[in-house]
Coordinates of C-alpha atoms and ligand atoms in Angstrom, one line a residue:
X2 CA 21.8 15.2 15.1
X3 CA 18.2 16.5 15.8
X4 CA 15.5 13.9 15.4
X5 CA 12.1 13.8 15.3
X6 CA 9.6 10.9 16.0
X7 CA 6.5 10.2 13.7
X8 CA 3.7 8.5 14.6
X9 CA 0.4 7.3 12.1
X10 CA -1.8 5.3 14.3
X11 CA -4.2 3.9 12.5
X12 CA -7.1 0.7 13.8
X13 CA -5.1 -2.2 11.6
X14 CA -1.6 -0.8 11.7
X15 CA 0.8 1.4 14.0
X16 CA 3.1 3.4 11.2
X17 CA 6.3 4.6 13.6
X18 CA 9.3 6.5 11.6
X19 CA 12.4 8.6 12.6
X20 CA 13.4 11.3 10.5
X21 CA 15.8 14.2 10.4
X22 CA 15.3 17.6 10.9
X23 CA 14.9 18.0 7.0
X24 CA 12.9 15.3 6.9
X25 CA 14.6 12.3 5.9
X26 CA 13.5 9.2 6.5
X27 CA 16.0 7.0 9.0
X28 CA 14.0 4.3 10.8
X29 CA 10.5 2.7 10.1
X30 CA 8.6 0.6 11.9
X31 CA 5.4 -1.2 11.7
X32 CA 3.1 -2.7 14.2
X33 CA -0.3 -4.3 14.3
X34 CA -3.2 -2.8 16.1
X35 CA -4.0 -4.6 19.1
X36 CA -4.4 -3.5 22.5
X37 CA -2.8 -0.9 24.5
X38 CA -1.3 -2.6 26.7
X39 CA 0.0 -5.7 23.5
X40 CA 1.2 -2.3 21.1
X41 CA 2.5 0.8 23.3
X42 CA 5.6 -0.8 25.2
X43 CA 7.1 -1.3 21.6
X44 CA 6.0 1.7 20.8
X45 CA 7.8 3.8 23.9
X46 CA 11.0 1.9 23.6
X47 CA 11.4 2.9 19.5
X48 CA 10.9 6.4 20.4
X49 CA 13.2 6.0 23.2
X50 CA 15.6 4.0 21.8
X51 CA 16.1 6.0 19.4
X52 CA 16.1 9.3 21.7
X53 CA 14.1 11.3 19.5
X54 CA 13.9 14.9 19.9
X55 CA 10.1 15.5 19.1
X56 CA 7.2 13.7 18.4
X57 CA 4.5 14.0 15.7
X58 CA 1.2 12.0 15.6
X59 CA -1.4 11.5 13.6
X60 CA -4.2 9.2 14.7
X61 CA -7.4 7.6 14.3
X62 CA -9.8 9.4 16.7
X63 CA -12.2 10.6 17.7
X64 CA -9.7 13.0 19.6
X65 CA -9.2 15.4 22.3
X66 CA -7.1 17.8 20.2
X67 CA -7.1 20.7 23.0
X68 CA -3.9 21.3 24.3
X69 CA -5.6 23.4 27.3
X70 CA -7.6 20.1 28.0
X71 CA -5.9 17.6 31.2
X72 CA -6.1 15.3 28.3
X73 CA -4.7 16.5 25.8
X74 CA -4.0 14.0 23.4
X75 CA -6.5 11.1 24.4
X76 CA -8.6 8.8 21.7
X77 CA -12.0 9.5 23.0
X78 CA -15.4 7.5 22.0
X79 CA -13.8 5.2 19.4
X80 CA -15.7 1.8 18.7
X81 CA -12.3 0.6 19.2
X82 CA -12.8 -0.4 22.8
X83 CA -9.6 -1.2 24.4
X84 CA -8.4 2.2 23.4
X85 CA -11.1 4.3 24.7
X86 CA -10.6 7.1 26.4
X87 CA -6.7 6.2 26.0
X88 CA -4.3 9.0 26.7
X89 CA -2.2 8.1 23.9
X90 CA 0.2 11.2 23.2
X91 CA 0.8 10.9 27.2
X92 CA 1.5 7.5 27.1
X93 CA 4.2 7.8 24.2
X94 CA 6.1 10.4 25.9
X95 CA 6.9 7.7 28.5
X96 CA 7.3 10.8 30.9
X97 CA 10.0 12.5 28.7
X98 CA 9.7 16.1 28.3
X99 CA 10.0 16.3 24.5
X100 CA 8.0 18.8 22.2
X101 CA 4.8 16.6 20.8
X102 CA 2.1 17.5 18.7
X103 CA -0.9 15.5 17.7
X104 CA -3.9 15.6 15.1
X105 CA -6.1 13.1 13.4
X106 CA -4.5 11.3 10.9
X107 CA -6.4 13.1 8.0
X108 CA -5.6 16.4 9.2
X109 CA -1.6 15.2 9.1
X110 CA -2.5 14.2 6.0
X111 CA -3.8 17.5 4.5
X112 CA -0.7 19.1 6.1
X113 CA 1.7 16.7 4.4
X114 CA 0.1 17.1 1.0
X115 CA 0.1 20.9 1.2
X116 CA 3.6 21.5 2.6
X117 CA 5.0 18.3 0.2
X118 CA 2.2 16.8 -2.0
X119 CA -0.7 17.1 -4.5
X120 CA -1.7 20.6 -2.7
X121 CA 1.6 22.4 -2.7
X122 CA 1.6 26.1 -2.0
X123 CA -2.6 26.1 -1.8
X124 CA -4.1 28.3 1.3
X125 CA -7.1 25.6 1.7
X126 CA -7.4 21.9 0.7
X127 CA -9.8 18.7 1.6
X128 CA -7.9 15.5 2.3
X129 CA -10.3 12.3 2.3
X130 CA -9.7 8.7 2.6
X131 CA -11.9 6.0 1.1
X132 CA -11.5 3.1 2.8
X133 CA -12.5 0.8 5.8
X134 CA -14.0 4.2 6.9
X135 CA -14.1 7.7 5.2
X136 CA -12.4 10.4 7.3
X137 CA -11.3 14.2 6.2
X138 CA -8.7 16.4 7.0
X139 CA -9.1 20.0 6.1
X140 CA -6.5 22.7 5.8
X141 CA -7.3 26.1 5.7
X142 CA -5.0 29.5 5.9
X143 CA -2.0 27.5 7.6
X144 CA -3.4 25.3 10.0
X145 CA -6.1 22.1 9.8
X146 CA -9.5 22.6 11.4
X147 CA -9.9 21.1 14.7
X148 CA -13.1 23.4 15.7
X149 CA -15.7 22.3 18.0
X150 CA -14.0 18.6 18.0
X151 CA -12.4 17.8 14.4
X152 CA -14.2 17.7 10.8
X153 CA -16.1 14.6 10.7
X154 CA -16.9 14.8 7.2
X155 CA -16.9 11.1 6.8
X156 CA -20.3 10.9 8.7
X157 CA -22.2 13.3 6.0
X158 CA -25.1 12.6 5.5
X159 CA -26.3 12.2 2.1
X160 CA -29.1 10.8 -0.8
X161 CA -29.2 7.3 -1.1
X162 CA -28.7 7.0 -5.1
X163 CA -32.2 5.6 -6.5
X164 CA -30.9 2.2 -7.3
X165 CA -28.6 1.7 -4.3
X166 CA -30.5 -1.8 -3.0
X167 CA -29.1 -1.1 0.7
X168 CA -30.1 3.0 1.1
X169 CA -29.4 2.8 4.7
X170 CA -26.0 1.7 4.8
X171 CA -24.1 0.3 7.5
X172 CA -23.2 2.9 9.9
X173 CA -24.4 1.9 13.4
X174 CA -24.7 5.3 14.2
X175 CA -26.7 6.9 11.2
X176 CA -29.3 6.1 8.2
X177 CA -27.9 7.0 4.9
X178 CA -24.7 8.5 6.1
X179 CA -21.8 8.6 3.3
X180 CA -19.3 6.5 5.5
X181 CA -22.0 3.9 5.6
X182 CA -23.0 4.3 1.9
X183 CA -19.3 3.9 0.8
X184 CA -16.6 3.1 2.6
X185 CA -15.3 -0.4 1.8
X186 CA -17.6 -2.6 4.0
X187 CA -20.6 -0.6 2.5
X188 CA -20.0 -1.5 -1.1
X189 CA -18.8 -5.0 0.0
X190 CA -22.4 -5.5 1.6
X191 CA -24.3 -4.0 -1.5
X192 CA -22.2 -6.3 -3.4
X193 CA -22.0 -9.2 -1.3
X194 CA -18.6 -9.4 -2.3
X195 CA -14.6 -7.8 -1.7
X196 CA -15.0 -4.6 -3.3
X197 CA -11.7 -5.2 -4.8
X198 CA -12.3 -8.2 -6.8
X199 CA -15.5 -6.3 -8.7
X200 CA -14.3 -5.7 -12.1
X201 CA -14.3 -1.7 -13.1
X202 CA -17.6 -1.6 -15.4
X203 CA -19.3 -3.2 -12.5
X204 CA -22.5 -0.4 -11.8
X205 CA -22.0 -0.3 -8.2
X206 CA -19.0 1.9 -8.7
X207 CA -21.8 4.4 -10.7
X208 CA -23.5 4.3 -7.2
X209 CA -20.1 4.9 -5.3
X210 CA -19.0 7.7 -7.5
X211 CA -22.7 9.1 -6.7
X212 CA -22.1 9.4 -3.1
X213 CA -18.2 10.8 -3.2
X214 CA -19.8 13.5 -6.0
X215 CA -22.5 14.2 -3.3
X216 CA -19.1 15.1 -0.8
X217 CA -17.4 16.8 -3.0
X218 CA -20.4 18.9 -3.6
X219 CA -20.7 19.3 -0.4
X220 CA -17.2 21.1 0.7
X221 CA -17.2 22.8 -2.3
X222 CA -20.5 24.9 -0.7
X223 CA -19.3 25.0 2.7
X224 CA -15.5 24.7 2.9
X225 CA -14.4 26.3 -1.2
X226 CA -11.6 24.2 -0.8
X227 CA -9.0 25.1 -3.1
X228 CA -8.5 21.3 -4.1
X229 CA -10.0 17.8 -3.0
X230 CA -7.6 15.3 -2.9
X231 CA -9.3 11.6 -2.9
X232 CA -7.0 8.8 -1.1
X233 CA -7.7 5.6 0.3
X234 CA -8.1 1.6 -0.7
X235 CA -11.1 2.7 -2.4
X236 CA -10.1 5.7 -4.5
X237 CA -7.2 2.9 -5.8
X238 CA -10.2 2.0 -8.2
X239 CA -8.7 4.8 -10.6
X240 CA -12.2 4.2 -12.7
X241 CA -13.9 6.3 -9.7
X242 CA -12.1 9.4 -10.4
X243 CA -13.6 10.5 -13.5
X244 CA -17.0 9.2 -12.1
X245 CA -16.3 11.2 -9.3
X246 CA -15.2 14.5 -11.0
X247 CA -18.4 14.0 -13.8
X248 CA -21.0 13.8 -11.5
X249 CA -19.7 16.2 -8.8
X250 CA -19.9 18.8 -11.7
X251 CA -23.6 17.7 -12.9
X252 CA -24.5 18.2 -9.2
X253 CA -23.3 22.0 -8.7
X254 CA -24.5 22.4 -11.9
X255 CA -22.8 25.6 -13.1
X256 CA -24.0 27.3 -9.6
X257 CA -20.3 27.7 -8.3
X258 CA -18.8 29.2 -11.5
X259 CA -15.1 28.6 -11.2
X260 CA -12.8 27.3 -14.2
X261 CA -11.5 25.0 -11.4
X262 CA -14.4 23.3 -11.7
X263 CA -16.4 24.0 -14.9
X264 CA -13.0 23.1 -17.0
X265 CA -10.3 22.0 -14.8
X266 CA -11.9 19.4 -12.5
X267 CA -9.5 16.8 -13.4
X268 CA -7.0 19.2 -11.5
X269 CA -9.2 20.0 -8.5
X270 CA -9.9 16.4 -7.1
X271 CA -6.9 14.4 -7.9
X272 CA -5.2 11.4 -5.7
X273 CA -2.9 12.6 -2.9
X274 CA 0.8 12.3 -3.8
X275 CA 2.5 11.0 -0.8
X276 CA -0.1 7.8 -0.7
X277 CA 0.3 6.1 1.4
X278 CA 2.4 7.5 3.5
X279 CA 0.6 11.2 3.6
X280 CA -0.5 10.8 7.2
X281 CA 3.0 9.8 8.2
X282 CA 5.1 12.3 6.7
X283 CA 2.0 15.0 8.5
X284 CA 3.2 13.1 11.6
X285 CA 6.8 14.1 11.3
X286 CA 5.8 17.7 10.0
X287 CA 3.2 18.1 13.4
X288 CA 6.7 17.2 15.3
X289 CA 9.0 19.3 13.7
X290 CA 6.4 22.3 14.3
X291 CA 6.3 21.2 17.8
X292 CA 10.3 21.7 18.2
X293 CA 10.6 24.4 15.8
X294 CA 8.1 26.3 18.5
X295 CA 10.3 25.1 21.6
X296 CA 13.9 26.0 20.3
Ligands
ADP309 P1 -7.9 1.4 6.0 O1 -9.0 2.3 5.7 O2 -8.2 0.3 6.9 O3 -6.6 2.1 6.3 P2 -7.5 1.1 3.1 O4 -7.4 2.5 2.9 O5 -6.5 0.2 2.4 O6 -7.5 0.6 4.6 O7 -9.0 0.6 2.6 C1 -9.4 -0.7 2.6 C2 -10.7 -0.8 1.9 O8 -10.5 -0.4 0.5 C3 -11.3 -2.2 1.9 O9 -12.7 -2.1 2.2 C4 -11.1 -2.7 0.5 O10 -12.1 -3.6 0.0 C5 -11.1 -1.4 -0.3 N1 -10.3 -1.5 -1.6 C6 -9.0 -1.7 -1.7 N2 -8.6 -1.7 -3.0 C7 -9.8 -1.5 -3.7 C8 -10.0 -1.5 -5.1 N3 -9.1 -1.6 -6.0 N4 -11.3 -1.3 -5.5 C9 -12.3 -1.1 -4.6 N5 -12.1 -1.2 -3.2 C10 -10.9 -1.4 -2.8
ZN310 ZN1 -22.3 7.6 10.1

């Protein structure tokens, strides 16, 4: 029996799975995060022990995602320092010569949700997470972007909402960025507070929904995405999605003038379906492409 190997590597959790060919699920195994040399030995001997015929990953990046590039499959300038300039897919392969794919684990997402989820049969889709960080995968005509690097729509930048009492956020990197305005750790700093203990009518979420309407705006003018899907420990909050969808129409304000938006919105940014395991079922699809390609 053909097998294919799945990996979502994420910065808290290692996701590793086996699955058919058709994409049943036969082995799953979970792993913290630590450091390279504490988390890929278990790593190599699941995929090897259970002589998998491909390999899929997804992963938290930034990336090299050029298979022309000598490294080809190495986490770059992460914060996370231990796996720097890591050459991760290399690593995994343990020196077998296996078909292997790898994207970010957003883009494996998108792909998931448009071969299996919430974006079935669509030619273009947005996949974002809304959690410890915000990160976007984006599909478009059969393949996700990668372009110059990958989308980093995460790191938007955007308008601090006029009552927001910490406009600059908390991303080291930029002032007033959306990852920094509301991921997680940014509302738990304008709150002072876990972000998942606030109760729904509290207004910070008015401010949150402010600067996910401000993104969706946003790939609706540059990417026309047929559909946004909004996932993450964030988007759990089920309040923000009508938030989301209100304001993201006040903000195009009848300019892009699609039923999609000016009557269906409730259709057009929706929760992923697979949650949460859209990244890893990407990872299994990135693997099967890989052997599908070699055989
Ligand atoms: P990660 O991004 O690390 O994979 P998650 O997607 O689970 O993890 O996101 C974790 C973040 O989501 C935390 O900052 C947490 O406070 C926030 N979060 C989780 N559930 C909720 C909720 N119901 N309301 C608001 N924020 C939440
Ligand atoms: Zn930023």
């Amino acid at each position: 029996m053909v097998k294919i190997g799945a990996l979502e590597a994420g910065g808290t959790k290692m996701v590793l799975a086996v699955y058919t060919l058709e994409g049943e699920e036969l082995e799953r195994l979970t792993l913290p995060t630590l450091t390279p040399q504490q988390t890929m030995p278990q790593m190599v001997d699941f995929f090897r022990a259970h002589a998998v015929d491909a390999l899929g990953v997804g992963s938290f990046g930034p990336l090299d995602l050029d298979p022309r590039s000598p490294t080809y499959g190495a986490i770059t300038s992460t914060p996370k320092l231990p796996w720097r300039g890591y050459p991760l897919l290399r690593e995994l392969l343990g020196g077998r010569d296996i078909p292997a794919a790898i994207d970010t684990d957003v883009n494996a997402a998108v792909l998931a949700e448009v071969v299996r989820g919430a974006a079935q049969g669509l030619d273009s889709a947005v996949y974002v997470t809304v959690g410890t960080g915000i990160g976007g995968g984006v599909y478009v005509n059969g393949a996700t972007v990668r372009g110059l690097m990958h989308p980093e729509l995460g790191h938007m930048l955007v308008k601090p909402h006029p009552d927001d009492p910490n406009p600059r956020g908390v991303c080291p990197y930029h002032a007033s960025c959306l990852e920094g305005l509301a991921a997680g750790p940014a509302i738990a700093a304008r709150v002072g507070g876990d972000a998942r203990e606030l109760p729904d009518g509290h207004p910070t979420f008015d401010i949150e929904a402010y600067y996910l309407a401000q993104m969706c705006a946003n790939l609706v003018l540059t990417l026309s995405p047929q559909r946004i899907l909004l996932g993450g420990g964030v988007m759990q909050r089920a309040v923000l999605f009508d938030k989301v969808r209100r304001q993201t129409a006040a903000l195009l304000n009848g300019y892009v003038n699609q039923p999609a938006i000016t009557e269906r919105i409730e259709d057009y940014i929706v929760p992923p379906a697979l949650f949460p395991v859209s990244g890893l079922v990407g990872a299994y699809l990135l693997g099967l492409y890989a052997y599908q390609r070699r055989v």
